XYZ file of C-alpha atoms in Angstrom:
300
model
C 0.000 0.000 0.000
C 1.403 3.380 -1.023
C 2.281 5.719 1.851
C 0.042 8.445 0.450
C -2.952 6.129 0.778
C -1.870 5.024 4.261
C -1.529 8.549 5.614
C -4.785 9.709 4.040
C -6.723 6.745 5.438
C -5.428 6.818 9.006
C -4.889 9.859 11.235
C -2.887 9.627 13.312
C -1.060 6.739 11.698
C 0.690 4.156 13.860
C 3.950 2.524 12.823
C 6.776 0.501 14.343
C 10.477 0.313 13.538
C 12.697 -2.786 13.731
C 16.331 -3.580 12.999
C 17.701 -6.804 11.448
C 19.278 -9.011 14.164
C 22.645 -10.647 13.503
C 22.017 -13.919 15.370
C 19.561 -16.782 14.977
C 18.312 -16.213 18.521
C 17.750 -12.538 17.774
C 15.847 -13.369 14.594
C 13.613 -15.802 16.462
C 12.855 -13.155 19.103
C 12.136 -10.564 16.443
C 9.766 -12.886 14.581
C 7.819 -13.265 17.823
C 7.865 -9.491 18.384
C 6.574 -8.835 14.868
C 3.823 -11.387 15.382
C 2.717 -9.746 18.634
C 2.851 -6.192 17.328
C 1.219 -7.053 14.003
C -1.881 -7.957 16.028
C -2.097 -4.257 16.968
C -2.778 -3.475 13.294
C -0.200 -0.737 12.737
C -0.277 1.063 9.406
C 3.239 -0.013 8.438
C 6.505 -1.445 9.738
C 9.879 0.082 8.903
C 13.139 -1.844 8.706
C 16.506 -0.161 9.335
C 19.636 -0.351 7.205
C 23.021 -0.672 8.929
C 25.828 1.874 8.717
C 27.467 1.840 5.300
C 24.836 -0.572 4.015
C 26.207 -3.251 6.336
C 22.830 -4.957 6.728
C 21.543 -4.560 3.180
C 20.911 -8.298 2.699
C 19.521 -8.753 6.211
C 17.257 -5.750 5.663
C 16.027 -7.192 2.393
C 15.362 -10.574 4.004
C 13.455 -9.009 6.894
C 11.392 -6.861 4.527
C 10.482 -9.956 2.526
C 9.646 -11.852 5.735
C 7.230 -9.105 6.803
C 5.676 -9.042 3.319
C 5.296 -12.835 3.324
C 4.033 -13.414 6.879
C 1.881 -10.335 7.594
C -0.625 -8.132 5.805
C 1.328 -5.007 6.805
C 3.305 -2.812 4.394
C 7.047 -3.013 5.144
C 9.087 0.125 4.487
C 12.817 -0.542 4.053
C 15.338 2.139 4.915
C 17.658 2.912 2.003
C 20.918 4.850 2.377
C 23.387 6.584 0.096
C 26.594 5.575 1.863
C 28.861 3.047 0.162
C 26.503 2.586 -2.818
C 27.051 3.110 -6.518
C 24.334 3.565 -9.125
C 24.238 -0.087 -10.176
C 23.658 -1.235 -6.578
C 20.931 1.331 -6.022
C 19.118 0.395 -9.217
C 19.450 -3.308 -8.428
C 17.898 -2.867 -4.969
C 15.118 -0.643 -6.293
C 14.370 -3.166 -9.027
C 14.294 -6.006 -6.522
C 11.933 -4.182 -4.167
C 9.664 -3.185 -7.048
C 9.499 -6.799 -8.228
C 8.576 -7.881 -4.696
C 5.706 -5.395 -4.592
C 7.300 -3.169 -1.961
C 5.562 0.178 -2.299
C 7.588 2.556 -0.111
C 11.134 3.473 0.888
C 12.603 5.660 3.625
C 15.499 7.500 1.960
C 18.459 8.516 4.134
C 22.011 9.642 3.598
C 23.049 7.117 6.231
C 26.003 6.697 8.545
C 29.538 5.950 7.439
C 30.932 2.461 8.126
C 32.051 2.282 11.752
C 35.556 1.217 10.762
C 35.927 4.280 8.499
C 35.477 7.385 10.686
C 36.910 9.639 7.942
C 34.693 8.197 5.222
C 34.619 10.314 2.043
C 30.962 10.736 1.088
C 31.941 12.242 -2.274
C 32.750 8.750 -3.541
C 29.088 7.709 -3.302
C 26.804 7.982 -6.314
C 24.260 9.860 -4.178
C 26.226 12.212 -1.956
C 23.238 13.603 -0.072
C 19.771 12.271 0.645
C 18.225 14.713 -1.826
C 20.244 12.986 -4.573
C 18.770 9.637 -3.567
C 15.240 11.047 -3.529
C 15.769 12.400 -7.050
C 17.156 9.061 -8.214
C 14.202 7.132 -6.793
C 11.855 9.551 -8.526
C 13.701 8.950 -11.808
C 13.224 5.228 -11.211
C 9.524 5.871 -10.549
C 9.190 7.666 -13.860
C 10.657 4.690 -15.707
C 7.413 2.786 -15.138
C 9.224 -0.224 -13.657
C 7.213 -0.250 -10.432
C 3.799 -1.989 -10.580
C 2.210 1.068 -8.906
C 2.086 3.811 -11.535
C 3.111 6.293 -8.828
C 6.261 4.284 -8.150
C 7.712 4.134 -4.658
C 6.338 6.334 -1.914
C 9.314 8.141 -0.378
C 9.950 9.141 3.202
C 12.822 11.220 4.576
C 14.116 11.954 8.058
C 13.504 15.088 10.101
C 15.397 16.265 13.184
C 13.345 18.188 15.761
C 16.462 18.889 17.841
C 18.494 19.787 14.755
C 20.614 17.686 12.430
C 23.971 16.973 14.127
C 25.825 17.562 10.866
C 24.228 20.946 10.089
C 24.634 23.481 12.919
C 23.016 26.207 10.802
C 19.310 25.568 11.453
C 18.149 27.806 8.594
C 20.348 25.884 6.155
C 19.113 22.629 7.656
C 15.521 23.581 6.830
C 16.570 24.495 3.293
C 18.012 20.983 2.917
C 14.800 19.416 4.197
C 12.685 21.541 1.853
C 14.893 20.435 -1.056
C 14.149 16.776 -0.239
C 10.425 17.480 -0.222
C 10.637 19.429 -3.480
C 12.559 16.511 -5.016
C 9.588 14.235 -4.366
C 9.472 13.016 -0.752
C 5.955 12.203 0.446
C 6.405 12.393 4.214
C 8.857 13.072 7.037
C 9.609 10.705 9.902
C 11.481 12.357 12.754
C 14.471 11.234 14.708
C 13.696 10.397 18.335
C 13.082 13.245 20.765
C 12.065 13.385 24.416
C 10.553 16.874 24.651
C 7.441 17.533 22.579
C 8.214 21.239 22.471
C 11.062 20.387 20.106
C 8.647 18.585 17.792
C 6.052 21.363 17.808
C 8.713 23.968 17.046
C 10.083 21.768 14.244
C 6.611 21.330 12.751
C 6.030 25.082 12.860
C 9.388 25.768 11.196
C 8.479 23.268 8.482
C 5.242 25.144 7.874
C 7.112 28.447 7.632
C 9.467 26.849 5.095
C 6.544 25.781 2.929
C 6.796 22.077 3.814
C 3.299 20.622 3.614
C 3.820 16.841 3.816
C 2.770 14.744 6.847
C 5.297 14.656 9.700
C 5.417 11.487 11.796
C 6.764 11.791 15.342
C 9.492 9.278 16.244
C 9.128 8.158 19.863
C 11.579 5.969 21.766
C 10.364 4.501 25.073
C 13.203 4.368 27.595
C 13.488 0.792 28.883
C 16.897 1.007 30.591
C 19.535 3.613 31.389
C 22.167 1.790 29.326
C 19.791 1.661 26.365
C 19.040 5.363 26.728
C 22.736 6.255 26.615
C 23.331 4.000 23.621
C 20.408 5.353 21.611
C 21.240 8.965 22.474
C 24.727 8.368 21.093
C 23.413 6.718 17.916
C 20.946 9.573 17.456
C 23.759 12.100 17.410
C 23.274 13.340 20.961
C 19.559 13.387 21.721
C 18.623 15.860 24.456
C 17.185 14.268 27.600
C 15.083 16.857 29.482
C 15.959 17.498 33.132
C 12.506 16.312 34.211
C 13.074 12.903 32.634
C 16.675 12.686 33.851
C 15.617 13.468 37.425
C 12.891 10.833 37.398
C 15.280 8.217 36.014
C 18.084 9.050 38.444
C 15.737 8.737 41.403
C 15.102 5.078 40.528
C 18.335 4.205 38.711
C 19.004 1.160 40.919
C 15.589 -0.365 40.203
C 15.284 -1.601 36.580
C 11.521 -2.116 36.864
C 11.067 1.448 38.114
C 13.297 2.798 35.327
C 11.087 0.992 32.821
C 7.966 2.451 34.418
C 9.387 5.982 34.194
C 10.228 5.422 30.534
C 6.807 4.031 29.678
C 5.041 6.848 31.519
C 7.088 9.504 29.712
C 6.571 7.955 26.254
C 2.840 7.557 26.897
C 2.581 11.205 27.938
C 4.459 12.241 24.800
C 2.176 10.228 22.531
C -1.002 11.395 24.244
C -0.072 15.066 23.947
C 1.034 14.676 20.322
C -2.233 12.977 19.398
C -4.173 15.744 21.142
C -2.196 18.306 19.110
C -3.101 16.642 15.804
C 0.112 14.802 14.940
C 0.011 13.055 11.559
C 1.425 9.850 12.980
C 3.235 8.147 15.838
C 6.306 6.115 14.843
C 7.529 3.942 17.726
C 11.149 2.812 17.846
C 10.676 -0.692 19.243
C 14.301 -1.832 19.690
C 12.770 -5.172 18.625
C 10.809 -5.407 21.888
C 7.059 -6.005 21.989
C 6.150 -5.589 25.669
C 6.955 -1.843 26.098
C 5.098 -0.987 22.895
C 2.060 -3.054 23.855
C 1.968 -1.363 27.259
C 2.118 2.138 25.774
C -0.711 1.370 23.347
C -2.762 -0.126 26.187
C -2.292 3.016 28.284
C -3.252 5.176 25.319
C -6.352 3.070 24.701
C -5.150 2.473 21.153
C -4.676 -1.285 20.936
C -6.204 -2.038 17.563
C -6.286 -5.830 17.719
C-alpha cells in the first residue's frame, strides 16, 4: 500500500520500527515481536539499514519476511553511503518486483571502521540525490504502482547533528520534499516542544507533507545512553533525567518511568493533531504493547 494512501486513510497513523538481528536467537525473538505487534494493526513497519549498508541483505530478508508473513506494508530504509548507481538500481528493481511500495530514503552513517569516510565517492552524496534518483526510477514505469515508490525522509526536531546552521538545515529538508518526498519521519526526541517547534518551522518553510513523530520509550539507562549516542546526541530533558536518576538502581522502576514519559508524549502529540506516531521498538514487543494499552489504542 502506497504511503500516500496510508496517511490519508489513518490519522494519526501508527507505525513501528525494527532492525535486522545478527544472530539466529535474535531473529527468532524478532519474529515473535513482529507477530505480537502485528496484532495491533499498525499502518506499516519500517526496517533499518546498517551503517554503510552493512545490513543490506539482512534488511532485504526481513522486509520480505514481513511481506510474506503479515498483511502489513514493510518500508525498508535505504541509504546513500557506500553505494554506486548499479547497486541502487538493483535494490530498487528487486523491491519493485517484490511489490514493496515505499522506501525511507536517508544519507546514512559511514561504516564504523571508516570514521573519515569520504561521502563524495558515493553515487548519491546527499539524501536529496537519492530522492531524485528514486523519482527517476519511478518515472521509468518499472514499479507496478504507476506512482512508483512512496518516499519518506528523516527530520530532526532537535536539529541535524551535521548541520549546525538551522536555517540551512531547513533548506536541505525543503529540497528533499521538493525533489519528491511524500512524508517526514522524525528522529527520536524526548521533549514535545522540540517537535512542535520543528513542525512550525516546516510550515514556515513551505513544507506541507505529513510529519510522523518518532518516539523511543526508555526501557533502561544503558539503552538510553546508547540510543542517544546513535541519534547524534539526543537531548534528555531534566525532568526525565531526574525521574530516572531517582530510581536508577531499580530496573523495573526505570522501565515504568520510561513508559510513563513515552505515553505522555504520545497522548499530547495525538491531542495536538500529529500526523502519525512512529515507535522505535528496539525489537521489543512488551513496552510498545503497554504504551498502546495506556493510550487506549490497541487495535487488535
